[in-house]
Amino acid sequence: MANHLGHISKFGYPLLRVSVCANSGGLRRDFEAVIDTGFTGFLLLPLKHAVMVDLEPLNAATSYTARDGKKVPMLLTMATVAIGDEEVSGPATIEMNGHGVVLGMEFLRKSGKVLLVSNRGCALVEEELLTEVAKVFGRIHASPEPRSSAATNTGF
Amino acid sequence: MSSTETNLGNHARAITEAGEHIYRAKFQDEFEEDYHGQYCAIEVTTETATVAGTLEDALIAAQRVHPEGVFHLIRVGFPSALQMGYERQHGEPSWSYQ
């Protein structure tokens, strides 16, 4: 359990150094990743970055909707993101002509971290810290309803 | 864009179009009543659907049923499984993260 310091890019986005590899292991590379709370996924990376770590797309696709409503199809794979000695695995989306590595809200949820950000720096800290902060303000952080992990095969 | 990027991009687009067509024709009405906000993996060759609370769980469960399947992931009641904070202009993000 640890906290991790990042920094703010020249355009004002929170950046964190992470390493990425396939779930099966193999090549691992360090990338500067943006933590984008407007992105609902786990990890988005350009194809050229996926190739660097031998991340092979699964026979699976999805799409994201950008702020202007445009839908962008992408291939899916499973990847492991490491920050320091902590590792989190999840679904990575591969963008054909993407520009950077992006971590989203699903990454924060799975890693149990909270993003603290100001115009001078950023940090990923343990969720317990948020609970402590909430106590200071006299209210308990309301957890969302736990999402079911059970899958339903509809049998159609 | 390289030919690899073009081919993979076309592959993603083909799976997505097939999956969305199947979803609209067979599942959308019922799922939006029963599974709003959950994630759905459409296996495009058998036209079957698997629903779970997260994208990852839906994909893993669907792969268990169809190990060789081809899947499109949807979030029920949403335009896409994922949302992004930025917009695109002429196919490129309107700004650079770095």
Short mmCIF file of C-alpha atoms in Angstrom, two decimals:
data_model
loop_
_atom_site.label_atom_id
_atom_site.label_comp_id
_atom_site.label_asym_id
_atom_site.label_seq_id
_atom_site.Cartn_x
_atom_site.Cartn_y
_atom_site.Cartn_z
CA MET A 1 0.00 0.00 0.00
CA ALA A 2 1.67 3.19 -1.09
CA ASN A 3 1.15 6.68 -2.36
CA HIS A 4 2.69 7.81 -5.65
CA LEU A 5 3.76 11.27 -6.73
CA GLY A 6 3.25 12.47 -10.28
CA HIS A 7 3.61 15.84 -11.91
CA ILE A 8 1.65 18.28 -14.03
CA SER A 9 2.32 18.51 -17.77
CA LYS A 10 3.00 21.83 -19.44
CA PHE A 11 -0.63 21.80 -20.57
CA GLY A 12 -1.88 21.21 -17.03
CA TYR A 13 -2.67 17.48 -17.05
CA PRO A 14 -1.73 15.08 -14.24
CA LEU A 15 1.01 12.69 -15.36
CA LEU A 16 2.28 9.60 -13.63
CA ARG A 17 5.14 7.27 -14.54
CA VAL A 18 3.84 3.72 -14.92
CA SER A 19 5.07 0.55 -16.52
CA VAL A 20 2.85 -1.55 -18.75
CA CYS A 21 3.09 -5.18 -19.79
CA ALA A 22 0.84 -7.96 -21.04
CA ASN A 23 -0.97 -9.98 -18.38
CA SER A 24 1.14 -12.94 -19.40
CA GLY A 25 4.30 -10.96 -18.54
CA GLY A 26 7.08 -10.43 -21.04
CA LEU A 27 8.29 -7.05 -22.17
CA ARG A 28 7.64 -4.14 -19.82
CA ARG A 29 8.04 -0.47 -20.70
CA ASP A 30 7.77 2.74 -18.73
CA PHE A 31 5.37 5.40 -19.99
CA GLU A 32 4.20 8.77 -18.79
CA ALA A 33 0.46 8.28 -18.43
CA VAL A 34 -2.19 10.95 -18.13
CA ILE A 35 -4.79 10.32 -15.46
CA ASP A 36 -8.00 11.46 -17.13
CA THR A 37 -11.09 11.38 -14.93
CA GLY A 38 -13.19 12.03 -18.06
CA PHE A 39 -12.15 8.60 -19.35
CA THR A 40 -14.30 5.82 -17.91
CA GLY A 41 -12.00 2.94 -18.91
CA PHE A 42 -8.94 1.30 -17.35
CA LEU A 43 -6.13 1.97 -19.81
CA LEU A 44 -6.00 3.45 -23.29
CA LEU A 45 -2.84 3.29 -25.30
CA PRO A 46 -1.82 3.93 -28.88
CA LEU A 47 -1.06 0.92 -31.07
CA LYS A 48 2.61 1.93 -31.31
CA HIS A 49 2.91 1.74 -27.50
CA ALA A 50 1.06 -1.62 -27.41
CA VAL A 51 3.52 -3.01 -29.94
CA MET A 52 6.46 -1.95 -27.73
CA VAL A 53 5.28 -4.32 -24.98
CA ASP A 54 3.96 -7.11 -27.23
CA LEU A 55 0.37 -6.47 -26.23
CA GLU A 56 -1.65 -8.50 -28.71
CA PRO A 57 -5.23 -7.42 -29.34
CA LEU A 58 -7.90 -9.95 -28.42
CA ASN A 59 -10.65 -10.81 -30.87
CA ALA A 60 -12.70 -8.16 -29.14
CA ALA A 61 -13.60 -4.57 -29.83
CA THR A 62 -15.40 -1.73 -28.17
CA SER A 63 -15.77 1.96 -28.77
CA TYR A 64 -15.58 5.17 -26.85
CA THR A 65 -17.65 8.28 -27.28
CA ALA A 66 -15.67 11.50 -27.34
CA ARG A 67 -16.99 14.76 -25.89
CA ASP A 68 -18.31 15.80 -29.33
CA GLY A 69 -20.34 12.57 -29.58
CA LYS A 70 -18.11 10.86 -32.14
CA LYS A 71 -17.68 7.12 -31.65
CA VAL A 72 -14.20 5.65 -32.03
CA PRO A 73 -13.85 1.86 -32.41
CA MET A 74 -10.92 0.23 -30.65
CA LEU A 75 -9.52 -3.24 -30.07
CA LEU A 76 -9.32 -4.70 -26.57
CA THR A 77 -6.66 -6.62 -24.72
CA MET A 78 -5.73 -7.31 -21.10
CA ALA A 79 -2.78 -5.50 -19.59
CA THR A 80 -0.99 -5.00 -16.29
CA VAL A 81 -0.11 -1.52 -15.08
CA ALA A 82 2.57 -1.20 -12.41
CA ILE A 83 3.22 1.88 -10.29
CA GLY A 84 6.21 1.32 -8.08
CA ASP A 85 5.80 -2.21 -6.80
CA GLU A 86 2.01 -2.24 -7.08
CA GLU A 87 0.39 -3.97 -10.05
CA VAL A 88 -3.17 -3.74 -11.33
CA SER A 89 -4.58 -5.69 -14.28
CA GLY A 90 -7.51 -4.72 -16.44
CA PRO A 91 -8.86 -4.24 -19.94
CA ALA A 92 -6.74 -2.05 -22.18
CA THR A 93 -8.16 -0.34 -25.23
CA ILE A 94 -5.85 0.12 -28.20
CA GLU A 95 -6.28 3.26 -30.24
CA MET A 96 -4.94 3.09 -33.80
CA ASN A 97 -3.69 6.66 -34.06
CA GLY A 98 -3.65 7.65 -30.41
CA HIS A 99 -1.21 10.16 -28.95
CA GLY A 100 -0.61 9.12 -25.38
CA VAL A 101 -1.14 6.59 -22.62
CA VAL A 102 -4.25 7.33 -20.56
CA LEU A 103 -5.44 5.89 -17.25
CA GLY A 104 -9.12 6.34 -16.45
CA MET A 105 -11.66 5.96 -13.69
CA GLU A 106 -11.69 2.16 -13.89
CA PHE A 107 -7.98 2.21 -13.09
CA LEU A 108 -8.62 4.35 -10.01
CA ARG A 109 -11.43 2.01 -8.92
CA LYS A 110 -9.40 -1.16 -9.40
CA SER A 111 -6.28 0.20 -7.75
CA GLY A 112 -8.20 1.62 -4.79
CA LYS A 113 -6.53 5.00 -5.27
CA VAL A 114 -7.64 8.59 -5.11
CA LEU A 115 -6.19 11.24 -7.43
CA LEU A 116 -5.11 14.44 -5.71
CA VAL A 117 -4.31 17.22 -8.12
CA SER A 118 -3.38 20.88 -7.95
CA ASN A 119 -1.66 23.16 -10.43
CA ARG A 120 1.70 22.31 -8.81
CA GLY A 121 1.55 18.54 -8.72
CA CYS A 122 -0.48 15.39 -8.37
CA ALA A 123 -0.48 12.19 -6.37
CA LEU A 124 -2.26 8.88 -6.23
CA VAL A 125 -3.07 8.07 -2.63
CA GLU A 126 -4.87 5.30 -0.81
CA GLU A 127 -8.67 5.58 -0.65
CA GLU A 128 -8.50 5.40 3.14
CA LEU A 129 -7.10 8.92 3.09
CA LEU A 130 -10.33 10.16 1.51
CA THR A 131 -12.27 8.50 4.32
CA GLU A 132 -10.11 10.34 6.84
CA VAL A 133 -10.66 13.63 5.01
CA ALA A 134 -14.42 12.99 4.95
CA LYS A 135 -14.37 12.42 8.70
CA VAL A 136 -12.67 15.78 9.19
CA PHE A 137 -15.57 17.40 7.35
CA GLY A 138 -18.06 15.42 9.41
CA ARG A 139 -19.43 13.21 6.71
CA ILE A 140 -18.68 9.72 5.60
CA HIS A 141 -17.76 9.21 1.98
CA ALA A 142 -20.72 7.48 0.37
CA SER A 143 -19.58 4.40 -1.49
CA PRO A 144 -21.37 3.54 -4.70
CA GLU A 145 -23.37 0.34 -4.69
CA PRO A 146 -20.96 -2.53 -5.25
CA ARG A 147 -21.02 -3.65 -8.82
CA SER A 148 -21.98 -7.24 -9.34
CA SER A 149 -19.19 -9.41 -10.60
CA ALA A 150 -21.62 -12.14 -11.58
CA ALA A 151 -22.19 -12.41 -15.29
CA THR A 152 -25.44 -13.35 -16.93
CA ASN A 153 -25.33 -15.30 -20.12
CA THR A 154 -28.68 -14.61 -21.63
CA GLY A 155 -28.72 -17.79 -23.67
CA PHE A 156 -30.27 -16.14 -26.67
CA MET B 1 -1.45 5.75 -40.68
CA SER B 2 0.47 2.53 -41.44
CA SER B 3 -1.17 -0.44 -43.18
CA THR B 4 -1.13 -2.36 -39.87
CA GLU B 5 -2.99 0.47 -38.16
CA THR B 6 -5.44 0.62 -41.06
CA ASN B 7 -6.05 -3.15 -41.01
CA LEU B 8 -6.51 -3.29 -37.25
CA GLY B 9 -8.70 -0.21 -37.37
CA ASN B 10 -10.87 -1.83 -40.04
CA HIS B 11 -11.03 -5.03 -37.96
CA ALA B 12 -12.19 -3.06 -34.90
CA ARG B 13 -14.75 -1.18 -36.98
CA ALA B 14 -16.13 -4.41 -38.52
CA ILE B 15 -16.57 -6.10 -35.11
CA THR B 16 -18.15 -2.95 -33.68
CA GLU B 17 -20.61 -2.56 -36.56
CA ALA B 18 -21.62 -6.23 -36.44
CA GLY B 19 -21.98 -6.16 -32.65
CA GLU B 20 -24.08 -3.00 -32.63
CA HIS B 21 -26.34 -4.34 -35.38
CA ILE B 22 -26.95 -7.56 -33.43
CA TYR B 23 -27.49 -5.64 -30.19
CA ARG B 24 -30.07 -3.31 -31.71
CA ALA B 25 -31.92 -6.14 -33.46
CA LYS B 26 -31.99 -8.70 -30.64
CA PHE B 27 -31.22 -7.27 -27.22
CA GLN B 28 -31.55 -3.51 -26.88
CA ASP B 29 -35.20 -3.23 -25.87
CA GLU B 30 -35.08 -5.94 -23.23
CA PHE B 31 -31.64 -5.08 -21.87
CA GLU B 32 -32.40 -1.39 -21.40
CA GLU B 33 -35.28 -2.44 -19.14
CA ASP B 34 -33.32 -5.02 -17.16
CA TYR B 35 -29.60 -4.24 -17.29
CA HIS B 36 -29.25 -0.47 -17.62
CA GLY B 37 -25.65 0.62 -16.92
CA GLN B 38 -24.23 -2.89 -17.05
CA TYR B 39 -21.82 -4.14 -19.69
CA CYS B 40 -22.73 -6.54 -22.46
CA ALA B 41 -20.40 -8.69 -24.58
CA ILE B 42 -21.98 -9.60 -27.90
CA GLU B 43 -20.41 -12.65 -29.53
CA VAL B 44 -20.87 -11.73 -33.16
CA THR B 45 -20.71 -15.16 -34.79
CA THR B 46 -23.30 -16.87 -32.57
CA GLU B 47 -25.22 -13.62 -31.86
CA THR B 48 -25.30 -14.31 -28.13
CA ALA B 49 -24.92 -11.85 -25.25
CA THR B 50 -23.28 -11.95 -21.83
CA VAL B 51 -24.01 -9.24 -19.25
CA ALA B 52 -21.93 -8.29 -16.19
CA GLY B 53 -21.25 -5.36 -13.91
CA THR B 54 -17.95 -4.37 -15.50
CA LEU B 55 -16.52 -4.48 -19.02
CA GLU B 56 -13.80 -6.85 -17.83
CA ASP B 57 -16.24 -9.26 -16.17
CA ALA B 58 -18.48 -9.31 -19.26
CA LEU B 59 -15.53 -10.07 -21.54
CA ILE B 60 -14.07 -12.79 -19.29
CA ALA B 61 -17.45 -14.48 -18.81
CA ALA B 62 -18.18 -14.38 -22.54
CA GLN B 63 -14.75 -15.83 -23.36
CA ARG B 64 -15.46 -18.67 -20.93
CA VAL B 65 -18.59 -19.56 -22.92
CA HIS B 66 -17.04 -18.93 -26.35
CA PRO B 67 -13.24 -19.39 -26.07
CA GLU B 68 -12.77 -18.70 -29.78
CA GLY B 69 -15.41 -15.99 -29.96
CA VAL B 70 -15.32 -12.52 -31.49
CA PHE B 71 -16.76 -9.95 -29.11
CA HIS B 72 -18.11 -6.45 -29.14
CA LEU B 73 -18.48 -4.71 -25.77
CA ILE B 74 -21.38 -2.35 -25.11
CA ARG B 75 -22.62 -0.49 -22.05
CA VAL B 76 -26.37 -0.93 -21.85
CA GLY B 77 -28.19 2.40 -22.26
CA PHE B 78 -25.03 4.31 -23.24
CA PRO B 79 -23.79 5.27 -26.71
CA SER B 80 -20.50 3.39 -26.12
CA ALA B 81 -18.94 1.16 -23.50
CA LEU B 82 -16.49 3.97 -22.68
CA GLN B 83 -16.55 7.74 -22.59
CA MET B 84 -13.65 10.07 -23.20
CA GLY B 85 -13.16 13.61 -21.98
CA TYR B 86 -11.79 15.03 -25.21
CA GLU B 87 -13.18 15.59 -28.67
CA ARG B 88 -11.63 14.85 -32.02
CA GLN B 89 -11.00 17.23 -34.88
CA HIS B 90 -10.30 15.78 -38.31
CA GLY B 91 -9.63 12.39 -36.72
CA GLU B 92 -7.10 13.72 -34.22
CA PRO B 93 -7.58 14.68 -30.58
CA SER B 94 -8.22 18.40 -30.32
CA TRP B 95 -5.25 18.77 -28.00
CA SER B 96 -2.25 16.83 -26.84
CA TYR B 97 -2.08 15.43 -23.35
CA GLN B 98 1.65 15.98 -23.02
#
